[in-house]
Short mmCIF file of C-alpha atoms and ligand atoms in Angstrom, two decimals:
data_model
loop_
_atom_site.label_atom_id
_atom_site.label_comp_id
_atom_site.label_asym_id
_atom_site.label_seq_id
_atom_site.Cartn_x
_atom_site.Cartn_y
_atom_site.Cartn_z
CA UNK A 27 116.34 76.85 78.90
CA UNK A 28 114.07 78.47 76.93
CA UNK A 29 111.66 81.16 78.57
CA UNK A 30 108.79 80.62 75.94
CA UNK A 31 107.70 76.64 77.26
CA UNK A 32 104.15 76.19 78.27
CA UNK A 33 103.64 75.81 82.27
CA UNK A 34 102.79 72.71 81.39
CA UNK A 35 106.16 71.97 80.37
CA UNK A 36 107.44 73.19 83.42
CA UNK A 37 107.34 71.50 86.43
CA UNK A 38 107.96 73.43 89.83
CA UNK A 39 111.22 72.52 90.40
CA UNK A 40 112.61 73.85 86.86
CA UNK A 41 111.12 77.19 86.90
CA UNK A 42 113.24 80.09 87.34
CA UNK A 43 111.38 83.03 88.49
CA UNK A 44 112.60 86.99 89.07
CA UNK A 45 111.93 89.14 91.85
CA UNK A 46 112.56 93.14 91.24
CA UNK A 47 112.78 95.02 94.14
CA UNK A 48 112.73 99.05 93.59
CA UNK A 49 113.92 99.87 96.61
CA UNK A 50 116.28 97.06 96.55
CA UNK A 51 119.18 98.33 98.63
CA UNK A 52 116.63 99.34 101.92
CA UNK A 53 116.47 97.40 104.75
CA UNK A 54 113.31 95.69 103.38
CA UNK A 55 114.96 94.88 100.44
CA UNK A 56 117.69 93.68 102.08
CA UNK A 57 115.99 91.39 104.22
CA UNK A 58 114.24 89.81 101.57
CA UNK A 59 117.54 88.98 99.62
CA UNK A 60 119.40 87.83 102.60
CA UNK A 61 115.97 85.79 103.44
CA UNK A 62 115.67 84.23 100.60
CA UNK A 63 119.06 83.45 100.19
CA UNK A 64 119.16 81.58 103.47
CA UNK A 65 115.99 79.91 102.94
CA UNK A 66 117.01 78.19 99.66
CA UNK A 67 120.35 77.12 100.74
CA UNK A 68 118.50 75.49 104.06
CA UNK A 69 120.31 77.71 106.86
CA UNK A 70 116.35 79.02 107.93
CA UNK A 71 113.10 77.36 108.39
CA UNK A 72 110.18 79.01 106.87
CA UNK A 73 108.81 80.56 109.99
CA UNK A 74 106.66 84.24 109.29
CA UNK A 75 106.46 83.16 105.57
CA UNK A 76 102.45 82.68 105.37
CA UNK A 77 102.73 80.76 102.13
CA UNK A 78 104.71 78.11 104.10
CA UNK A 79 101.49 77.48 106.36
CA UNK A 80 100.05 74.12 105.36
CA UNK A 81 96.63 75.69 103.88
CA UNK A 82 99.22 76.28 100.70
CA UNK A 83 101.17 73.02 100.19
CA UNK A 84 99.28 71.54 97.64
CA UNK A 85 99.47 75.32 95.84
CA UNK A 86 101.69 75.34 92.16
CA UNK A 87 104.33 78.09 94.17
CA UNK A 88 107.78 78.97 93.22
CA UNK A 89 110.39 76.94 95.65
CA UNK A 90 113.18 79.25 96.95
CA UNK A 91 115.65 77.93 94.56
CA UNK A 92 113.77 79.38 91.59
CA UNK A 93 113.77 82.97 92.33
CA UNK A 94 117.07 85.56 91.29
CA UNK A 95 117.09 88.86 92.39
CA UNK A 96 117.64 92.14 91.12
CA UNK A 97 116.04 95.63 91.40
CA UNK A 98 116.21 99.51 91.29
CA UNK A 99 117.70 101.96 93.77
CA UNK A 100 119.36 105.68 94.01
CA UNK A 101 121.83 104.31 96.12
CA UNK A 102 125.20 103.56 95.66
CA UNK A 103 125.71 99.95 98.07
CA UNK A 104 125.33 96.58 97.26
CA UNK A 105 123.37 93.56 99.40
CA UNK A 106 126.25 92.67 101.13
CA UNK A 107 127.29 95.90 102.69
CA UNK A 108 123.40 96.71 103.39
CA UNK A 109 123.17 93.20 105.59
CA UNK A 110 126.57 94.04 106.83
CA UNK A 111 124.90 97.37 108.11
CA UNK A 112 121.42 95.73 109.36
CA UNK A 113 123.57 93.55 111.14
CA UNK A 114 126.07 95.83 112.78
CA UNK A 115 123.35 98.35 113.43
CA UNK A 116 119.98 96.92 114.45
CA UNK A 117 121.52 93.49 115.50
CA UNK A 118 119.78 91.15 112.72
CA UNK A 119 121.31 88.70 111.27
CA UNK A 120 124.06 86.73 112.70
CA UNK A 121 127.63 85.96 110.96
CA UNK A 122 127.16 82.94 110.22
CA UNK A 123 124.20 83.60 108.38
CA UNK A 124 125.83 86.48 106.05
CA UNK A 125 128.81 84.42 105.35
CA UNK A 126 126.13 81.52 104.19
CA UNK A 127 124.14 84.10 101.93
CA UNK A 128 127.33 85.93 100.59
CA UNK A 129 127.67 84.41 97.17
CA UNK A 130 123.96 85.07 96.07
CA UNK A 131 124.31 88.51 97.73
CA UNK A 132 127.16 89.12 95.76
CA UNK A 133 125.81 87.44 92.62
CA UNK A 134 122.31 89.21 92.78
CA UNK A 135 123.65 93.00 93.47
CA UNK A 136 125.31 92.73 90.12
CA UNK A 137 121.59 92.82 88.91
CA UNK A 138 121.17 96.36 90.62
CA UNK A 139 120.03 99.32 88.40
CA UNK A 140 119.61 103.01 88.82
CA UNK A 141 116.53 103.63 89.19
CA UNK A 142 114.22 106.76 88.79
CA UNK A 143 113.78 110.34 90.65
CA UNK A 144 111.08 111.40 88.75
CA UNK A 145 108.61 113.81 91.54
CA UNK A 146 109.90 111.93 94.85
CA UNK A 147 110.20 114.71 96.96
CA UNK A 148 112.82 116.62 98.54
CA UNK A 149 113.75 114.19 101.10
CA UNK A 150 113.98 110.84 99.22
CA UNK A 151 116.06 113.06 96.30
CA UNK A 152 118.55 113.74 99.16
CA UNK A 153 119.25 110.06 99.82
CA UNK A 154 120.52 109.69 96.10
CA UNK A 155 124.08 109.14 95.96
CA UNK A 156 123.87 107.65 92.35
CA UNK A 157 126.66 109.42 89.95
CA UNK A 158 124.38 110.23 86.68
CA UNK A 159 120.65 109.30 87.65
CA UNK A 160 118.81 110.95 84.99
CA UNK A 161 116.95 113.92 86.06
CA UNK A 162 115.62 114.91 83.15
CA UNK A 163 113.32 112.44 81.48
CA UNK A 164 110.12 112.63 80.31
CA UNK A 165 107.29 110.05 82.04
CA UNK A 166 107.65 107.94 78.63
CA UNK A 167 111.26 107.66 78.56
CA UNK A 168 111.79 106.73 82.10
CA UNK A 169 109.24 103.77 81.42
CA UNK A 170 111.18 102.88 78.69
CA UNK A 171 114.52 102.65 80.55
CA UNK A 172 112.77 100.54 83.50
CA UNK A 173 111.47 98.52 80.84
CA UNK A 174 114.81 97.76 79.51
CA UNK A 175 116.61 97.31 82.71
CA UNK A 176 113.57 94.57 83.41
CA UNK A 177 113.63 93.07 79.93
CA UNK A 178 117.51 92.49 79.96
CA UNK A 179 117.21 90.58 83.47
CA UNK A 180 114.69 87.97 82.55
CA UNK A 181 116.60 87.96 79.19
CA UNK A 182 120.40 87.40 81.13
CA UNK A 183 119.03 84.67 83.30
CA UNK A 184 116.24 83.31 81.04
CA UNK A 185 113.46 83.91 83.58
CA UNK A 186 110.20 82.07 83.07
CA UNK A 187 108.19 85.10 84.82
CA UNK A 188 109.68 88.39 86.50
CA UNK A 189 107.26 89.49 89.49
CA UNK A 190 107.93 93.64 90.51
CA UNK A 191 107.55 94.92 94.35
CA UNK A 192 107.67 98.35 95.35
CA UNK A 193 109.61 98.70 98.79
CA UNK A 194 111.25 101.97 97.76
CA UNK A 195 110.63 104.90 100.60
CA UNK A 196 107.15 106.30 100.65
CA UNK A 197 106.29 109.33 98.61
CA UNK A 198 104.40 112.22 99.53
CA UNK A 199 100.89 112.23 98.90
CA UNK A 200 100.15 112.53 95.34
CA UNK A 201 97.11 114.38 94.33
CA UNK A 202 95.47 112.33 90.83
CA UNK A 203 93.45 114.44 88.48
CA UNK A 204 91.09 113.62 85.40
CA UNK A 205 93.88 113.01 83.32
CA UNK A 206 94.51 109.47 86.11
CA UNK A 207 90.94 108.27 85.30
CA UNK A 208 91.43 107.28 82.33
CA UNK A 209 94.07 105.00 80.50
CA UNK A 210 94.19 106.73 77.14
CA UNK A 211 94.41 110.13 78.27
CA UNK A 212 96.93 109.60 80.39
CA UNK A 213 98.85 107.52 77.54
CA UNK A 214 98.93 110.56 75.76
CA UNK A 215 100.80 112.76 78.25
CA UNK A 216 103.57 110.72 79.01
CA UNK A 217 106.12 112.25 76.69
CA UNK A 218 105.32 115.32 77.67
CA UNK A 219 107.97 117.28 79.35
CA UNK A 220 106.77 119.40 81.84
CA UNK A 221 107.91 120.46 85.24
CA UNK A 222 104.66 119.90 87.54
CA UNK A 223 104.41 116.24 88.13
CA UNK A 224 102.54 113.87 85.70
CA UNK A 225 103.35 110.69 87.87
CA UNK A 226 105.22 110.05 90.86
CA UNK A 227 108.35 107.48 90.21
CA UNK A 228 106.60 105.07 92.44
CA UNK A 229 103.42 105.27 89.14
CA UNK A 230 106.51 105.02 86.74
CA UNK A 231 107.77 101.76 88.03
CA UNK A 232 104.31 100.67 88.47
CA UNK A 233 103.26 101.21 84.51
CA UNK A 234 106.65 99.77 82.95
CA UNK A 235 105.77 96.86 84.70
CA UNK A 236 101.87 96.73 83.85
CA UNK A 237 102.96 97.83 79.98
CA UNK A 238 104.87 94.27 80.07
CA UNK A 239 102.10 92.57 81.32
CA UNK A 240 104.15 91.29 84.17
CA UNK A 241 102.40 91.24 88.17
CA UNK A 242 103.04 94.18 89.90
CA UNK A 243 103.00 94.51 93.38
CA UNK A 244 103.32 97.84 95.90
CA UNK A 245 103.93 97.10 99.35
CA UNK A 246 104.44 100.96 100.20
CA UNK A 247 101.99 103.72 100.63
CA UNK A 248 103.32 105.35 97.36
CA UNK A 249 100.50 105.95 94.42
CA UNK A 250 102.01 102.91 92.19
CA UNK A 251 99.13 101.35 90.26
CA UNK A 252 96.42 102.71 92.33
CA UNK A 253 94.76 105.13 90.11
CA UNK A 254 91.57 104.01 87.97
CA UNK A 255 94.10 104.55 84.54
CA UNK A 256 96.51 102.10 85.73
CA UNK A 257 94.11 99.59 86.98
CA UNK A 258 92.51 99.95 83.51
CA UNK A 259 95.67 99.77 81.61
CA UNK A 260 96.15 96.39 83.97
CA UNK A 261 93.24 94.69 82.80
CA UNK A 262 94.02 95.69 79.45
CA UNK A 263 97.54 94.33 79.64
CA UNK A 264 96.78 91.02 81.69
CA UNK A 265 98.62 92.49 84.14
CA UNK A 266 98.27 91.25 87.77
CA UNK A 267 98.41 94.42 90.28
CA UNK A 268 98.21 94.20 94.34
CA UNK A 269 98.64 96.92 97.00
CA UNK A 270 99.21 99.07 98.90
CA UNK A 271 100.95 99.24 102.39
CA UNK A 272 102.21 96.33 103.71
CA UNK A 273 100.44 95.41 107.11
CA UNK A 274 103.36 94.21 109.34
CA UNK A 275 102.93 95.67 112.91
CA UNK A 276 100.41 98.08 115.08
CA UNK A 277 97.83 98.16 111.71
CA UNK A 278 97.99 94.41 111.97
CA UNK A 279 96.81 94.37 115.30
CA UNK A 280 94.41 96.69 115.25
CA UNK A 281 92.80 94.73 112.54
CA UNK A 282 92.64 91.86 114.77
CA UNK A 283 91.70 93.51 117.88
CA UNK A 284 88.77 95.99 116.16
CA UNK A 285 86.59 93.01 115.14
CA UNK A 286 86.56 91.87 118.71
CA UNK A 287 85.00 95.03 119.91
CA UNK A 288 82.42 95.24 117.42
CA UNK A 289 81.32 91.60 118.06
CA UNK A 290 81.17 92.04 121.55
CA UNK A 291 79.22 95.12 121.27
CA UNK A 292 81.81 97.14 122.94
CA UNK A 293 81.97 100.72 122.26
CA UNK A 294 85.32 102.40 121.06
CA UNK A 295 85.26 105.84 122.24
CA UNK A 296 88.72 106.57 121.38
CA UNK A 297 92.12 104.52 119.88
CA UNK A 298 95.56 106.64 119.99
CA UNK A 299 98.46 104.56 118.76
CA UNK A 300 102.40 106.58 119.07
CA UNK A 301 104.99 104.99 116.91
CA UNK A 302 108.69 105.44 117.49
CA UNK A 303 111.37 103.88 115.55
CA UNK A 304 114.61 104.62 113.93
CA UNK A 305 116.38 103.71 110.64
CA UNK A 306 115.76 105.20 107.28
CA UNK A 307 112.37 104.40 106.45
CA UNK A 308 111.47 106.16 109.85
CA UNK A 309 113.74 109.35 108.65
CA UNK A 310 112.28 109.54 105.39
CA UNK A 311 108.63 109.58 107.23
CA UNK A 312 109.91 112.21 109.47
CA UNK A 313 109.48 114.85 106.87
CA UNK A 314 105.74 115.71 107.54
CA UNK A 315 104.90 115.52 103.81
CA UNK A 316 105.88 111.71 103.72
CA UNK A 317 104.49 110.97 106.89
CA UNK A 318 100.84 111.84 105.39
CA UNK A 319 101.14 109.22 103.32
CA UNK A 320 101.65 106.77 106.05
CA UNK A 321 99.34 108.03 108.30
CA UNK A 322 96.38 108.11 106.19
CA UNK A 323 96.70 104.65 105.51
CA UNK A 324 97.18 103.57 109.19
CA UNK A 325 94.18 105.89 110.33
CA UNK A 326 91.57 104.71 108.13
CA UNK A 327 91.18 100.66 108.99
CA UNK A 328 89.06 101.83 112.44
CA UNK A 329 86.13 103.20 111.29
CA UNK A 330 85.51 100.29 108.29
CA UNK A 331 85.63 97.35 111.15
CA UNK A 332 83.37 99.54 113.75
CA UNK A 333 81.04 101.26 111.77
CA UNK A 334 81.65 104.30 113.23
CA UNK A 335 84.60 106.87 113.52
CA UNK A 336 86.14 107.14 117.36
CA UNK A 337 88.39 109.87 118.06
CA UNK A 338 91.58 108.06 116.39
CA UNK A 339 95.03 109.90 116.84
CA UNK A 340 98.30 108.28 115.06
CA UNK A 341 101.65 109.25 115.68
CA UNK A 342 104.96 108.66 113.76
CA UNK A 343 107.92 110.09 115.62
CA UNK A 344 111.58 109.37 114.24
CA UNK A 345 113.99 108.32 117.36
CA UNK A 346 117.19 107.21 115.63
CA UNK A 347 118.58 105.06 118.13
CA UNK A 348 116.04 102.56 117.91
CA UNK A 349 117.08 102.23 114.38
CA UNK A 350 114.75 99.10 113.20
CA UNK A 351 112.87 98.28 116.31
CA UNK A 352 109.55 99.63 116.20
CA UNK A 353 107.53 100.56 119.33
CA UNK A 354 104.23 100.93 119.39
CA UNK A 355 101.97 102.21 122.27
CA UNK A 356 98.14 101.62 121.77
CA UNK A 357 95.83 103.04 124.06
CA UNK A 358 91.96 101.70 123.39
CA UNK A 359 89.37 103.59 125.53
CA UNK A 360 86.28 101.69 125.33
CA UNK A 361 82.67 101.26 126.94
CA UNK A 362 80.47 98.52 127.84
CA UNK A 363 77.37 97.46 129.92
CA UNK A 364 76.00 99.78 132.06
CA UNK A 365 77.94 102.98 130.26
CA UNK A 366 81.14 101.91 132.35
CA UNK A 367 84.33 102.61 130.80
CA UNK A 368 87.60 100.70 130.55
CA UNK A 369 91.09 100.87 128.51
CA UNK A 370 93.02 98.29 126.97
CA UNK A 371 96.57 99.13 126.32
CA UNK A 372 99.46 97.33 124.20
CA UNK A 373 102.66 97.59 123.59
CA UNK A 374 104.30 96.13 120.53
CA UNK A 375 107.86 96.05 120.10
CA UNK A 376 108.88 94.03 116.42
CA UNK A 377 111.39 94.47 114.42
CA UNK A 378 110.27 96.27 110.81
CA UNK A 379 112.54 94.33 108.02
CA UNK A 380 112.30 90.87 110.10
CA UNK A 381 107.74 91.16 109.67
CA UNK A 382 108.03 93.04 106.14
CA UNK A 383 110.29 90.80 104.44
CA UNK A 384 108.47 87.43 104.59
CA UNK A 385 105.36 88.98 103.60
CA UNK A 386 107.25 90.45 100.36
CA UNK A 387 108.32 86.83 99.09
CA UNK A 388 104.51 85.61 100.05
CA UNK A 389 103.13 88.05 97.56
CA UNK A 390 106.05 87.52 95.12
CA UNK A 391 105.10 83.81 95.33
CA UNK A 392 101.47 84.39 94.99
CA UNK A 393 101.04 86.88 92.95
CA UNK A 394 103.60 84.76 90.32
CA UNK A 395 101.06 81.72 90.32
CA UNK A 396 98.03 84.47 90.01
CA UNK A 397 99.85 85.12 86.53
CA UNK A 398 100.20 81.60 85.60
CA UNK A 399 96.55 81.31 86.38
CA UNK A 400 95.46 84.17 83.97
CA UNK A 401 94.39 86.43 86.47
CA UNK A 402 94.77 90.07 85.69
CA UNK A 403 94.00 93.46 87.15
CA UNK A 404 93.41 93.70 91.11
CA UNK A 405 94.46 90.78 93.33
CA UNK A 406 91.96 90.94 95.74
CA UNK A 407 92.53 87.84 98.07
CA UNK A 408 96.02 89.22 98.74
CA UNK A 409 94.16 92.32 101.18
CA UNK A 410 95.13 90.74 104.25
CA UNK A 411 98.54 91.63 103.32
CA UNK A 412 97.88 95.08 103.07
CA UNK A 413 96.71 98.30 105.26
CA UNK A 414 95.05 99.66 102.02
CA UNK A 415 94.00 96.94 100.00
CA UNK A 416 92.96 97.97 96.65
CA UNK A 417 89.16 97.27 95.36
CA UNK A 418 88.33 95.79 98.92
CA UNK A 419 86.77 98.11 101.36
CA UNK A 420 86.82 94.89 104.34
CA UNK A 421 89.57 95.80 107.07
CA UNK A 422 88.68 92.95 109.49
CA UNK A 423 92.04 90.37 109.17
CA UNK A 424 89.80 87.28 109.54
CA UNK A 425 87.64 88.00 106.60
CA UNK A 426 90.20 89.04 104.89
CA UNK A 427 92.41 85.71 105.97
CA UNK A 428 89.05 83.78 104.95
CA UNK A 429 88.85 85.33 101.25
CA UNK A 430 92.57 84.03 100.83
CA UNK A 431 91.79 80.46 101.96
CA UNK A 432 88.27 80.46 99.46
CA UNK A 433 91.20 81.50 96.99
CA UNK A 434 93.47 78.74 97.69
CA UNK A 435 90.75 76.14 97.95
CA UNK A 436 89.35 77.08 94.65
CA UNK A 437 93.37 77.45 93.19
CA UNK A 438 94.37 73.72 94.42
CA UNK A 439 94.70 70.97 91.39
CA UNK A 440 93.62 74.05 88.66
CA UNK A 441 95.53 74.58 85.37
CA UNK A 442 97.98 77.18 85.24
CA UNK A 443 98.63 78.61 81.96
CA UNK A 444 102.22 79.34 80.00
CA UNK A 445 105.04 82.22 81.03
CA UNK A 446 104.77 85.24 80.85
CA UNK A 447 104.84 87.02 77.07
CA UNK A 448 107.45 88.73 75.51
CA UNK A 449 107.08 92.05 75.05
P1 NAD B 505 114.63 101.92 103.75
O1 NAD B 505 114.17 103.44 103.39
O2 NAD B 505 115.12 101.52 104.26
O3 NAD B 505 114.44 101.14 102.13
C1 NAD B 505 114.19 102.31 100.80
C2 NAD B 505 114.84 102.05 99.70
O4 NAD B 505 114.37 102.84 98.73
C3 NAD B 505 116.40 103.06 100.19
O5 NAD B 505 117.27 101.56 99.96
C4 NAD B 505 115.77 103.86 99.03
O6 NAD B 505 117.40 104.47 98.53
C5 NAD B 505 114.91 103.38 97.98
N1 NAD B 505 114.87 104.65 97.11
C6 NAD B 505 113.97 105.75 97.23
N2 NAD B 505 113.43 106.05 96.82
C7 NAD B 505 113.39 105.36 95.25
C8 NAD B 505 113.30 105.27 94.04
N3 NAD B 505 112.27 106.03 93.53
N4 NAD B 505 113.43 104.67 92.75
C9 NAD B 505 114.73 103.56 93.52
N5 NAD B 505 114.70 103.38 94.59
C10 NAD B 505 114.40 104.24 95.97
O7 NAD B 505 112.84 101.53 103.70
P2 NAD B 505 112.63 100.07 104.42
O8 NAD B 505 112.41 100.23 106.14
O9 NAD B 505 112.98 99.40 103.75
O10 NAD B 505 111.09 100.60 103.95
C11 NAD B 505 110.38 100.53 102.60
C12 NAD B 505 109.19 100.97 102.45
O11 NAD B 505 108.40 99.83 103.01
C13 NAD B 505 108.67 101.86 102.80
O12 NAD B 505 107.91 102.85 101.88
C14 NAD B 505 107.63 101.57 103.77
O13 NAD B 505 107.10 102.34 104.43
C15 NAD B 505 107.16 100.61 103.36
N6 NAD B 505 106.86 99.58 104.59
C16 NAD B 505 107.62 98.93 105.72
C17 NAD B 505 107.02 98.43 106.50
C18 NAD B 505 107.69 97.38 107.31
O14 NAD B 505 109.11 97.76 107.77
N7 NAD B 505 107.68 96.88 108.47
C19 NAD B 505 105.87 98.02 106.29
C20 NAD B 505 104.84 98.46 105.53
C21 NAD B 505 105.19 99.29 104.38
#
C-alpha cells in the first residue's frame, strides 16, 4: 500500500496510521498499548474514550484497527513486561485481557527505540538502564536520530500518517530565553556542542516531529513545543501541535466545580488540594524540581475561572504503596449570602493510567484528523483535554468542551486532504 495515496482514495477502513509514544513503556504508554489492542480485538467496549461519544460518530476518525504503535523510551523492557507489572502491582488488566493482547504487544514492542536524555535532570536520568544511550549528542544530532526512527517506523509499516504523543516523565521547569522566541535564531544554535541546556529532551522530540510536518501532542507538563519558536516552526512546517499536561483527575474536577461557584456568585476563600499516589510518575514528582512543573499547571486554573485568586495550596506526595491509584482530597472554603462561610470537601480516588490512556487515544485520533484537514499550529479546540491548554486562556471545562463541539459540528462532512508529506 503506497503511503502517498491521496486521502480521497483512502477509505477510513484501509488507512494505516502510527501512534508514536515518547515514554512508551511507562504506565500511561503501556495502558494505551493494552487499551488499543483490546479495543481493536473487541475485548473491551469504548467506555472512557471521548471520541467514542455519539457527537463524534460522523467524523472521519481512525478506527482502532488502523493503528500501529511504536515509541521511544530510556528503559530496557517490553510492553508485555510492563503490562504484567501493572497487572501485578496495581491490579489493573485481567490475565485474560493480557493474554488476548499479547500478540499485538509483542509486535509493537519491536518498534521501540532508545530515546534521548538531553537535559532531563538527574531524577529522570537515574531511571535509564538502556546500554549505549547516546549522551554527547548536540541538539541537532538528537533531532536527526529521532527523525530517523520516526521515518523508519513509517516506512516499515507503510503508514499514511504518524502522530507523536509525549507521555514521558515530567521534566523540571525549563526557563526559556531570547533565543527561544524566534525559530531562525534557535535553529542557528542547534548544532552547537554546549554544556548548558539549550533545550530539554521533550523539546527535542517536539522539534523533530514538527520538522517532519507531523502532528505532535504533549500530554505532560514538560516544555515540549510550548514556546514561541516551536509554535512559529509548527506553522511554517504545517504541523499541528497540542498540549500540555493531560487533565484527568483532580484538576478536571476543579475546572468543573469552580464554574459552579462563579455562576452562583459564591466566593471561594481558599482551595486546598492534597494528592497522594505511588507509581514511577509519583517517584519522579517526588523530586521538588520535577514537582514544581506539575504544581504550576495544577495551581493556575482557579484564578482564571473565578476572576480572582483565592488562597490555594496544592501538594503532591509520593506514597509508594498506592502505586497507580491516586487519592486527592480537596477542601474548598467558600462564602455565601450574609457572609456565611461554608465548606465543600471531596475525595477522588482514581487509577491514573486508566484515566489518562483513553484521552491519549482520543488526542491521537483528533490530531491525525486535524492534519488531514490541513490544520497547522496550535489545535485550540483540544483545550478540554489539558490542564494548561496551549494558546487558550479558557479553563472552564464546559466552555472548553463547547469549543470542541463547535469544531466537530463544523468539521463533519468537510473534505480531508492527502496523507502527510514525506520529508
Ligand atoms: P511513568 O513514569 O510510568 O512513565 C514515564 C516513562 O517515560 C517511563 O517509561 C520512562 O522511562 C520514560 N522516559 C522518561 N524520560 C524519557 C525520555 N527523555 N525519553 C523517552 N522516554 C522517557 O509515568 P506515567 O504515569 O506513565 O506518566 C507519564 C507522563 O504523563 C508524566 O509526565 C505524567 O505527569 C503525565 N500525566 C499523567 C497523567 C495520568 O496518569 N493521569 C495525567 C496527566 C499527565
